[in-house]
């Protein structure tokens, strides 16, 4: 298989991640925070070490705490539901947001009467900063949510600029770093984020099951998911301080051991350079494919991560993905990529979304050459051999 779906999860993981996961599960696999014995203390110490590694990764030491969660979706829900809203409060979202942000907000529209407003885009689909400033002035933001990198076009959004403006009105700023932490050179203070969510299994090259939040010191959130965490267990209320307030349930120490290994590995590689090189090669080669439509980041230095979407005129996105899989063993994702709003701007209704190509550290130019050859030979007749359900897709 040629795997070009790293936006969904990076695969494969570095060899040392598999090794660390196996070793921890086999020899240290006890529950952290649940026992005073040596192995439990070691698991606790590992969690602390990994949190410190994450803080160092984006220069957040002395500035933020880490709260671990099982997924970035849960982390984002915890922030969105941890704020105190009044009816009519305005929440701004970039049009590039993922359903992990949009759906919790949609519930709050119904339950709490908040208003969700999309940040404006220019013609090239970059965020219109001037217009944003005017909108914030007219309707002050309570919360501003932005993804750091679009999982549809690879656009690196100007979150720092938007959050700086939002802070003039005392807004809470939430950065979704699912496609960014580990890939972009991030300086936490410069993001102006109150909370930054990360996903272990994506650009951090760790296994599924570990994600979390960087929470700026001094920022408070109400508890959303509560339960046991081994701290002051005689008390029915959660501990009052962050991160303990936000962490409940047994932690996935096996996944955290994998994250420790991937964070070590990331110190010796340059994923941004890799993705930039592959993406510019891809864009050059895509321009030779007949009937292609390319959806990429707006032009600009440092704007484009290793995610690009395409369509082929005359085909629905899912049809192309099904053919690539069936005939060429090339794995891409087709559809809306759980980021519904941006597709209105990409104007791709006739295609039912896009075909997404997303790179990781283990892709090569040869993978791209094979993809281009396959795209040039795409033939509708092949669809006859493929199960209808697969062609319809589900996202
Ligand atoms: N945010 C972005 C930008 C994503 O790309 C994704 C996953 O694709 C998520 C959030 C949600 O991640 P998960 O399903 O791992 O919780």
CSV table of C-alpha atoms and ligand atoms in Angstrom, one decimal:
chain,number,residue,atom,x,y,z
A,1,UNK,CA,0.0,0.0,0.0
A,2,UNK,CA,1.1,3.5,-0.8
A,3,UNK,CA,-0.2,5.4,2.2
A,4,UNK,CA,-1.1,9.0,1.5
A,5,UNK,CA,-3.6,9.5,4.4
A,6,UNK,CA,-1.3,10.8,7.1
A,7,UNK,CA,-3.8,13.6,7.8
A,8,UNK,CA,-6.1,10.9,9.3
A,9,UNK,CA,-3.2,9.4,11.3
A,10,UNK,CA,0.5,9.2,10.6
A,11,UNK,CA,1.4,5.7,9.5
A,12,UNK,CA,3.6,3.8,9.9
A,13,UNK,CA,5.0,5.1,13.2
A,14,UNK,CA,8.8,5.2,13.8
A,15,UNK,CA,10.2,1.8,14.7
A,16,UNK,CA,11.1,2.9,18.2
A,17,UNK,CA,7.5,3.8,18.9
A,18,UNK,CA,6.4,0.2,18.3
A,19,UNK,CA,9.3,-1.0,20.5
A,20,UNK,CA,8.4,1.4,23.3
A,21,UNK,CA,4.7,0.4,23.2
A,22,UNK,CA,5.5,-3.3,23.3
A,23,UNK,CA,8.1,-2.9,26.0
A,24,UNK,CA,5.9,-0.8,28.3
A,25,UNK,CA,2.8,-3.0,27.8
A,26,UNK,CA,4.8,-6.1,28.5
A,27,UNK,CA,7.0,-5.1,31.4
A,28,UNK,CA,5.5,-1.9,33.0
A,29,UNK,CA,1.9,-2.0,32.0
A,30,UNK,CA,0.4,-0.9,35.4
A,31,UNK,CA,-2.1,1.9,36.1
A,32,UNK,CA,-0.4,5.2,36.9
A,33,UNK,CA,-1.8,7.2,39.9
A,34,UNK,CA,-3.5,4.1,41.3
A,35,UNK,CA,-0.9,2.6,43.5
A,36,UNK,CA,2.1,3.4,45.7
A,37,UNK,CA,4.2,0.5,44.5
A,38,UNK,CA,7.4,0.9,42.4
A,39,UNK,CA,5.9,0.1,39.0
A,40,UNK,CA,3.0,2.6,39.5
A,41,UNK,CA,5.4,5.3,40.6
A,42,UNK,CA,7.5,4.6,37.5
A,43,UNK,CA,4.4,5.0,35.3
A,44,UNK,CA,3.7,8.3,37.1
A,45,UNK,CA,7.2,9.5,36.5
A,46,UNK,CA,6.9,8.6,32.8
A,47,UNK,CA,3.8,10.7,32.5
A,48,UNK,CA,5.5,13.6,34.1
A,49,UNK,CA,8.5,13.2,31.8
A,50,UNK,CA,6.4,13.2,28.7
A,51,UNK,CA,4.5,16.3,29.8
A,52,UNK,CA,7.8,18.0,30.2
A,53,UNK,CA,8.9,16.9,26.8
A,54,UNK,CA,5.7,18.3,25.3
A,55,UNK,CA,6.2,21.6,27.1
A,56,UNK,CA,9.8,21.8,25.7
A,57,UNK,CA,8.7,21.0,22.2
A,58,UNK,CA,6.8,24.3,21.8
A,59,UNK,CA,8.7,26.4,24.4
A,60,UNK,CA,5.9,26.3,26.8
A,61,UNK,CA,7.8,25.6,30.0
A,62,UNK,CA,6.8,27.9,32.9
A,63,UNK,CA,3.9,29.0,30.7
A,64,UNK,CA,1.5,26.2,30.5
A,65,UNK,CA,0.3,22.9,32.0
A,66,UNK,CA,-0.5,19.8,30.0
A,67,UNK,CA,-3.7,17.9,30.5
A,68,UNK,CA,-3.8,14.5,28.9
A,69,UNK,CA,-7.0,13.2,27.2
A,70,UNK,CA,-7.7,10.1,25.2
A,71,UNK,CA,-8.3,12.1,22.0
A,72,UNK,CA,-8.0,15.6,20.6
A,73,UNK,CA,-11.8,15.5,20.1
A,74,UNK,CA,-12.3,15.1,23.8
A,75,UNK,CA,-9.7,17.8,24.5
A,76,UNK,CA,-11.5,20.3,22.3
A,77,UNK,CA,-14.9,19.4,23.9
A,78,UNK,CA,-13.4,20.0,27.3
A,79,UNK,CA,-12.4,23.5,26.4
A,80,UNK,CA,-15.6,24.4,24.6
A,81,UNK,CA,-17.7,23.0,27.3
A,82,UNK,CA,-15.5,24.3,30.1
A,83,UNK,CA,-16.3,28.0,29.5
A,84,UNK,CA,-19.2,29.9,31.0
A,85,UNK,CA,-21.6,31.2,28.3
A,86,UNK,CA,-24.5,33.6,28.3
A,87,UNK,CA,-27.1,33.5,25.6
A,88,UNK,CA,-26.0,35.7,22.7
A,89,UNK,CA,-22.3,35.2,23.3
A,90,UNK,CA,-20.4,35.2,20.0
A,91,UNK,CA,-18.0,32.4,19.1
A,92,UNK,CA,-15.9,32.9,16.0
A,93,UNK,CA,-14.6,29.9,14.1
A,94,UNK,CA,-12.4,29.8,11.1
A,95,UNK,CA,-14.1,28.2,8.1
A,96,UNK,CA,-11.5,25.5,8.2
A,97,UNK,CA,-12.6,24.0,11.5
A,98,UNK,CA,-13.0,20.3,12.1
A,99,UNK,CA,-16.3,18.8,13.5
A,100,UNK,CA,-14.4,18.2,16.8
A,101,UNK,CA,-14.9,22.0,17.2
A,102,UNK,CA,-18.0,22.6,15.1
A,103,UNK,CA,-20.2,19.9,16.6
A,104,UNK,CA,-19.7,20.8,20.3
A,105,UNK,CA,-20.4,24.4,19.3
A,106,UNK,CA,-23.5,23.4,17.5
A,107,UNK,CA,-24.8,21.8,20.6
A,108,UNK,CA,-24.1,25.0,22.6
A,109,UNK,CA,-26.1,27.0,20.0
A,110,UNK,CA,-29.1,24.8,20.8
A,111,UNK,CA,-28.5,24.4,24.5
A,112,UNK,CA,-27.1,27.8,25.6
A,113,UNK,CA,-28.1,30.2,22.8
A,114,UNK,CA,-24.6,31.1,21.8
A,115,UNK,CA,-24.0,32.5,18.2
A,116,UNK,CA,-21.3,30.9,16.0
A,117,UNK,CA,-19.8,33.3,13.4
A,118,UNK,CA,-17.4,32.3,10.6
A,119,UNK,CA,-14.2,34.4,10.2
A,120,UNK,CA,-14.1,36.1,6.8
A,121,UNK,CA,-12.0,34.8,3.9
A,122,UNK,CA,-10.4,36.7,1.0
A,123,UNK,CA,-10.8,35.4,-2.6
A,124,UNK,CA,-7.7,33.2,-2.2
A,125,UNK,CA,-9.3,31.6,0.9
A,126,UNK,CA,-6.8,33.1,3.3
A,127,UNK,CA,-8.3,34.7,6.5
A,128,UNK,CA,-9.2,38.3,5.9
A,129,UNK,CA,-7.5,39.9,8.9
A,130,UNK,CA,-8.8,43.5,8.3
A,131,UNK,CA,-12.3,42.4,8.0
A,132,UNK,CA,-11.9,40.2,11.1
A,133,UNK,CA,-10.8,43.2,13.1
A,134,UNK,CA,-14.0,45.0,12.1
A,135,UNK,CA,-16.2,42.1,12.9
A,136,UNK,CA,-14.6,41.7,16.4
A,137,UNK,CA,-15.2,45.4,17.0
A,138,UNK,CA,-18.8,45.2,16.0
A,139,UNK,CA,-19.6,41.9,17.9
A,140,UNK,CA,-17.0,41.2,20.6
A,141,UNK,CA,-15.8,37.6,20.7
A,142,UNK,CA,-16.3,35.4,23.7
A,143,UNK,CA,-14.3,32.5,22.2
A,144,UNK,CA,-12.3,32.2,19.0
A,145,UNK,CA,-11.5,28.7,17.7
A,146,UNK,CA,-8.9,28.2,14.9
A,147,UNK,CA,-7.2,25.2,13.5
A,148,UNK,CA,-3.5,25.7,13.2
A,149,UNK,CA,-3.3,23.8,9.9
A,150,UNK,CA,-6.3,22.9,7.7
A,151,UNK,CA,-6.8,19.2,7.3
A,152,UNK,CA,-8.3,19.8,3.9
A,153,UNK,CA,-5.9,22.2,2.1
A,154,UNK,CA,-2.8,22.2,4.4
A,155,UNK,CA,-3.2,26.0,5.0
A,156,UNK,CA,-1.2,27.2,8.0
A,157,UNK,CA,-3.7,29.7,9.4
A,158,UNK,CA,-2.6,33.1,10.9
A,159,UNK,CA,-3.9,32.1,14.4
A,160,UNK,CA,-1.4,34.3,16.3
A,161,UNK,CA,-2.6,37.5,14.4
A,162,UNK,CA,-6.3,36.6,14.9
A,163,UNK,CA,-5.9,35.7,18.6
A,164,UNK,CA,-3.9,38.9,19.3
A,165,UNK,CA,-7.0,40.9,18.0
A,166,UNK,CA,-9.3,38.6,20.0
A,167,UNK,CA,-7.4,39.3,23.2
A,168,UNK,CA,-8.2,43.0,22.9
A,169,UNK,CA,-11.8,42.0,23.8
A,170,UNK,CA,-10.8,39.4,26.5
A,171,UNK,CA,-11.8,36.5,24.4
A,172,UNK,CA,-10.8,32.9,25.2
A,173,UNK,CA,-8.6,31.6,22.4
A,174,UNK,CA,-8.5,27.9,21.4
A,175,UNK,CA,-6.0,26.6,18.9
A,176,UNK,CA,-6.6,23.1,17.4
A,177,UNK,CA,-3.1,21.8,16.8
A,178,UNK,CA,-4.2,18.3,15.7
A,179,UNK,CA,-2.4,18.8,12.3
A,180,UNK,CA,0.4,21.0,13.7
A,181,UNK,CA,2.1,20.1,16.9
A,182,UNK,CA,5.2,18.2,16.0
A,183,UNK,CA,5.1,19.6,12.5
A,184,UNK,CA,5.3,23.4,12.8
A,185,UNK,CA,7.9,25.2,14.8
A,186,UNK,CA,5.5,26.5,17.4
A,187,UNK,CA,6.4,29.0,20.2
A,188,UNK,CA,3.5,28.7,22.7
A,189,UNK,CA,3.6,32.3,23.8
A,190,UNK,CA,3.5,33.6,20.2
A,191,UNK,CA,0.3,31.6,19.4
A,192,UNK,CA,-1.6,33.8,22.0
A,193,UNK,CA,-3.6,30.7,22.7
A,194,UNK,CA,-5.2,30.1,26.0
A,195,UNK,CA,-5.5,26.4,25.2
A,196,UNK,CA,-3.8,24.4,22.4
A,197,UNK,CA,-5.0,20.9,21.6
A,198,UNK,CA,-2.7,18.2,20.3
A,199,UNK,CA,-3.2,14.7,18.9
A,200,UNK,CA,-0.6,12.1,19.6
A,201,UNK,CA,-1.4,10.0,16.7
A,202,UNK,CA,-1.1,12.6,14.0
A,203,UNK,CA,1.9,14.9,13.6
A,204,UNK,CA,3.4,13.7,16.8
A,205,UNK,CA,3.8,10.1,15.4
A,206,UNK,CA,2.6,8.4,18.6
A,207,UNK,CA,-0.1,5.8,18.8
A,208,UNK,CA,-3.8,6.4,19.1
A,209,UNK,CA,-5.2,6.9,22.6
A,210,UNK,CA,-3.1,9.9,23.7
A,211,UNK,CA,-3.9,13.6,23.1
A,212,UNK,CA,-4.4,16.6,25.3
A,213,UNK,CA,-4.2,20.3,25.9
A,214,UNK,CA,-1.6,22.9,26.6
A,215,UNK,CA,-3.4,25.2,29.0
A,216,UNK,CA,-1.9,28.6,29.7
A,217,UNK,CA,-1.0,29.3,33.3
A,218,UNK,CA,-3.7,31.2,35.1
A,219,UNK,CA,-6.4,30.1,32.7
A,220,UNK,CA,-9.3,28.2,34.3
A,221,UNK,CA,-11.8,25.8,32.8
A,222,UNK,CA,-14.8,24.2,34.4
A,223,UNK,CA,-14.7,20.4,34.6
A,224,UNK,CA,-16.6,18.7,31.8
A,225,UNK,CA,-15.8,15.0,32.2
A,226,UNK,CA,-15.2,13.9,35.8
A,227,UNK,CA,-14.2,10.8,37.6
A,228,UNK,CA,-11.4,9.1,39.4
A,229,UNK,CA,-7.8,10.2,39.0
A,230,UNK,CA,-6.3,8.9,42.2
A,231,UNK,CA,-6.0,12.4,43.8
A,232,UNK,CA,-8.0,13.1,47.0
A,233,UNK,CA,-10.2,10.1,46.2
A,234,UNK,CA,-12.3,10.6,49.4
A,235,UNK,CA,-13.6,13.8,47.9
A,236,UNK,CA,-16.7,13.6,45.6
A,237,UNK,CA,-15.5,16.8,43.8
A,238,UNK,CA,-12.6,16.9,41.3
A,239,UNK,CA,-9.4,18.5,42.5
A,240,UNK,CA,-9.8,22.3,41.9
A,241,UNK,CA,-6.5,22.8,40.0
A,242,UNK,CA,-5.4,22.3,36.4
A,243,UNK,CA,-4.4,19.8,35.1
A,244,UNK,CA,-5.9,17.4,37.8
A,245,UNK,CA,-9.3,19.0,37.4
A,246,UNK,CA,-9.4,18.0,33.8
A,247,UNK,CA,-7.9,14.5,33.9
A,248,UNK,CA,-10.1,11.6,34.9
A,249,UNK,CA,-10.2,8.0,34.2
A,250,UNK,CA,-7.2,5.6,33.7
A,251,UNK,CA,-4.6,7.1,31.4
A,252,UNK,CA,-3.4,5.2,28.4
A,253,UNK,CA,0.1,4.7,29.7
A,254,UNK,CA,1.0,2.3,26.8
A,255,UNK,CA,0.2,5.1,24.3
A,256,UNK,CA,2.1,7.6,26.5
A,257,UNK,CA,5.1,5.4,26.4
A,258,UNK,CA,4.8,5.5,22.6
A,259,UNK,CA,4.6,9.3,22.7
A,260,UNK,CA,7.7,9.4,24.8
A,261,UNK,CA,9.5,7.5,22.0
A,262,UNK,CA,8.1,9.6,19.2
A,263,UNK,CA,9.0,12.8,20.9
A,264,UNK,CA,12.6,11.6,21.2
A,265,UNK,CA,12.6,10.6,17.6
A,266,UNK,CA,11.2,14.0,16.5
A,267,UNK,CA,14.2,15.7,17.9
A,268,UNK,CA,16.3,14.1,15.1
A,269,UNK,CA,14.1,14.7,12.1
A,270,UNK,CA,12.6,17.7,10.3
A,271,UNK,CA,9.0,16.9,9.3
A,272,UNK,CA,8.3,20.4,8.0
A,273,UNK,CA,11.2,20.2,5.5
A,274,UNK,CA,10.0,16.7,4.5
A,275,UNK,CA,6.4,17.8,3.9
A,276,UNK,CA,7.4,21.0,2.2
A,277,UNK,CA,9.7,19.1,-0.2
A,278,UNK,CA,7.1,16.5,-1.0
A,279,UNK,CA,4.3,19.0,-1.4
A,280,UNK,CA,6.1,21.2,-3.8
A,281,UNK,CA,7.1,18.1,-5.9
A,282,UNK,CA,3.4,17.0,-5.8
A,283,UNK,CA,2.1,20.3,-6.9
A,284,UNK,CA,4.5,20.4,-9.8
A,285,UNK,CA,3.5,16.9,-10.9
A,286,UNK,CA,-0.2,17.4,-10.4
A,287,UNK,CA,-0.2,20.2,-12.9
A,288,UNK,CA,0.6,17.6,-15.6
A,289,UNK,CA,-2.6,15.6,-14.8
A,290,UNK,CA,-5.5,16.3,-17.3
A,291,UNK,CA,-8.8,17.6,-15.8
A,292,UNK,CA,-7.4,18.2,-12.4
A,293,UNK,CA,-8.6,20.7,-9.9
A,294,UNK,CA,-6.2,21.5,-7.0
A,295,UNK,CA,-7.2,22.9,-3.6
A,296,UNK,CA,-4.2,24.1,-1.8
A,297,UNK,CA,-3.2,26.8,0.7
A,298,UNK,CA,-3.1,30.4,-0.4
A,299,UNK,CA,0.3,31.4,-1.8
A,300,UNK,CA,2.7,32.7,0.8
A,301,UNK,CA,5.9,31.6,2.6
A,302,UNK,CA,5.3,28.9,5.2
A,303,UNK,CA,1.6,28.7,4.3
A,304,UNK,CA,1.5,25.1,3.0
A,305,UNK,CA,1.8,22.0,5.1
A,306,UNK,CA,1.8,18.5,3.5
A,307,UNK,CA,-1.9,18.2,2.9
A,308,UNK,CA,-3.4,19.0,-0.6
A,309,UNK,CA,-6.8,18.2,-1.9
A,310,UNK,CA,-7.8,17.5,-5.6
A,311,UNK,CA,-10.7,16.5,-7.8
A,312,UNK,CA,-10.8,15.0,-11.3
A,313,UNK,CA,-13.4,16.5,-13.5
A,314,UNK,CA,-16.1,14.0,-14.4
A,315,UNK,CA,-15.6,11.9,-11.2
A,316,UNK,CA,-16.9,12.2,-7.7
A,317,UNK,CA,-14.1,12.3,-5.1
A,318,UNK,CA,-15.1,8.9,-3.7
A,319,UNK,CA,-15.0,7.3,-7.1
A,320,UNK,CA,-11.4,8.4,-7.7
A,321,UNK,CA,-10.3,7.2,-4.2
A,322,UNK,CA,-12.0,3.9,-4.7
A,323,UNK,CA,-10.2,3.4,-8.0
A,324,UNK,CA,-6.9,4.4,-6.5
A,325,UNK,CA,-7.4,1.8,-3.7
A,326,UNK,CA,-8.8,-1.0,-5.9
A,327,UNK,CA,-6.5,-0.8,-8.9
A,328,UNK,CA,-3.3,0.8,-7.5
A,329,UNK,CA,-3.3,0.1,-3.8
A,330,UNK,CA,-3.0,3.8,-3.0
A,331,UNK,CA,-4.7,5.0,0.2
A,332,UNK,CA,-6.1,8.5,0.1
A,333,UNK,CA,-9.2,9.9,1.8
A,334,UNK,CA,-12.2,11.3,0.0
A,335,UNK,CA,-15.1,13.3,1.1
A,336,UNK,CA,-15.4,16.2,3.5
A,337,UNK,CA,-12.7,15.2,6.0
A,338,UNK,CA,-15.0,16.1,8.9
A,339,UNK,CA,-14.5,19.8,8.0
A,340,UNK,CA,-17.8,20.6,6.3
A,341,UNK,CA,-17.7,24.4,6.2
A,342,UNK,CA,-14.6,24.9,4.0
A,343,UNK,CA,-16.1,22.9,1.2
A,344,UNK,CA,-18.7,25.6,0.5
A,345,UNK,CA,-15.8,28.0,-0.1
A,346,UNK,CA,-14.0,25.4,-2.2
A,347,UNK,CA,-17.1,25.1,-4.3
A,348,UNK,CA,-16.9,21.4,-4.7
A,349,UNK,CA,-20.5,20.2,-4.2
A,350,UNK,CA,-20.5,18.4,-7.6
A,351,UNK,CA,-17.6,16.3,-6.4
A,352,UNK,CA,-19.0,15.5,-2.9
A,353,UNK,CA,-15.9,16.9,-1.3
A,354,UNK,CA,-12.3,16.3,-2.3
A,355,UNK,CA,-9.6,13.7,-2.6
A,356,UNK,CA,-7.1,14.4,0.1
A,357,UNK,CA,-3.4,13.6,-0.3
A,358,UNK,CA,-1.5,14.0,3.0
A,359,UNK,CA,2.2,13.2,3.7
A,360,UNK,CA,4.2,11.9,6.6
A,361,UNK,CA,7.9,11.3,7.3
A,362,UNK,CA,7.9,7.9,5.5
A,363,UNK,CA,6.6,9.1,2.1
A,364,UNK,CA,8.9,9.5,-0.9
A,365,UNK,CA,8.8,11.1,-4.3
A,366,UNK,CA,8.3,7.6,-5.7
A,367,UNK,CA,4.9,7.4,-3.9
A,368,UNK,CA,4.0,10.7,-5.7
A,369,UNK,CA,5.1,9.4,-9.1
A,370,UNK,CA,2.9,6.3,-8.6
A,371,UNK,CA,0.0,8.5,-7.7
A,372,UNK,CA,0.5,10.7,-10.7
A,373,UNK,CA,0.7,7.7,-13.0
A,374,UNK,CA,-2.5,6.3,-11.5
A,375,UNK,CA,-4.4,9.6,-11.8
A,376,UNK,CA,-3.4,9.9,-15.5
A,377,UNK,CA,-4.9,6.4,-16.1
A,378,UNK,CA,-8.1,6.8,-14.0
A,379,UNK,CA,-10.8,5.0,-15.9
A,380,UNK,CA,-14.5,4.9,-15.0
A,381,UNK,CA,-14.8,1.3,-16.2
A,382,UNK,CA,-12.9,0.1,-13.2
A,383,UNK,CA,-15.8,1.2,-11.0
A,384,UNK,CA,-17.8,-1.7,-12.2
A,385,UNK,CA,-15.6,-4.1,-10.2
A,386,UNK,CA,-15.9,-2.2,-6.9
A,387,UNK,CA,-18.6,-2.6,-4.3
A,388,UNK,CA,-21.1,0.2,-4.4
A,389,UNK,CA,-20.8,0.9,-0.7
A,390,UNK,CA,-17.1,1.5,-1.0
A,391,UNK,CA,-17.7,3.9,-3.9
A,392,UNK,CA,-20.3,5.9,-2.0
A,393,UNK,CA,-17.9,6.4,0.9
A,394,UNK,CA,-19.1,7.7,4.3
A,395,UNK,CA,-17.5,11.1,5.1
B,1,LIG,N1,-8.9,18.6,14.5
B,1,LIG,C1,-8.4,18.4,13.3
B,1,LIG,C2,-7.8,19.6,12.5
B,1,LIG,C3,-8.3,17.1,12.7
B,1,LIG,O1,-7.7,16.9,11.6
B,1,LIG,C4,-8.8,16.0,13.5
B,1,LIG,C5,-8.7,14.7,12.9
B,1,LIG,O2,-8.8,14.4,11.8
B,1,LIG,C6,-9.4,16.3,14.7
B,1,LIG,C7,-9.4,17.6,15.2
B,1,LIG,C8,-9.9,15.2,15.6
B,1,LIG,O3,-9.0,14.2,15.9
B,1,LIG,P1,-9.4,12.8,16.6
B,1,LIG,O4,-10.5,12.2,15.7
B,1,LIG,O5,-8.1,12.1,16.6
B,1,LIG,O6,-9.9,13.2,17.9
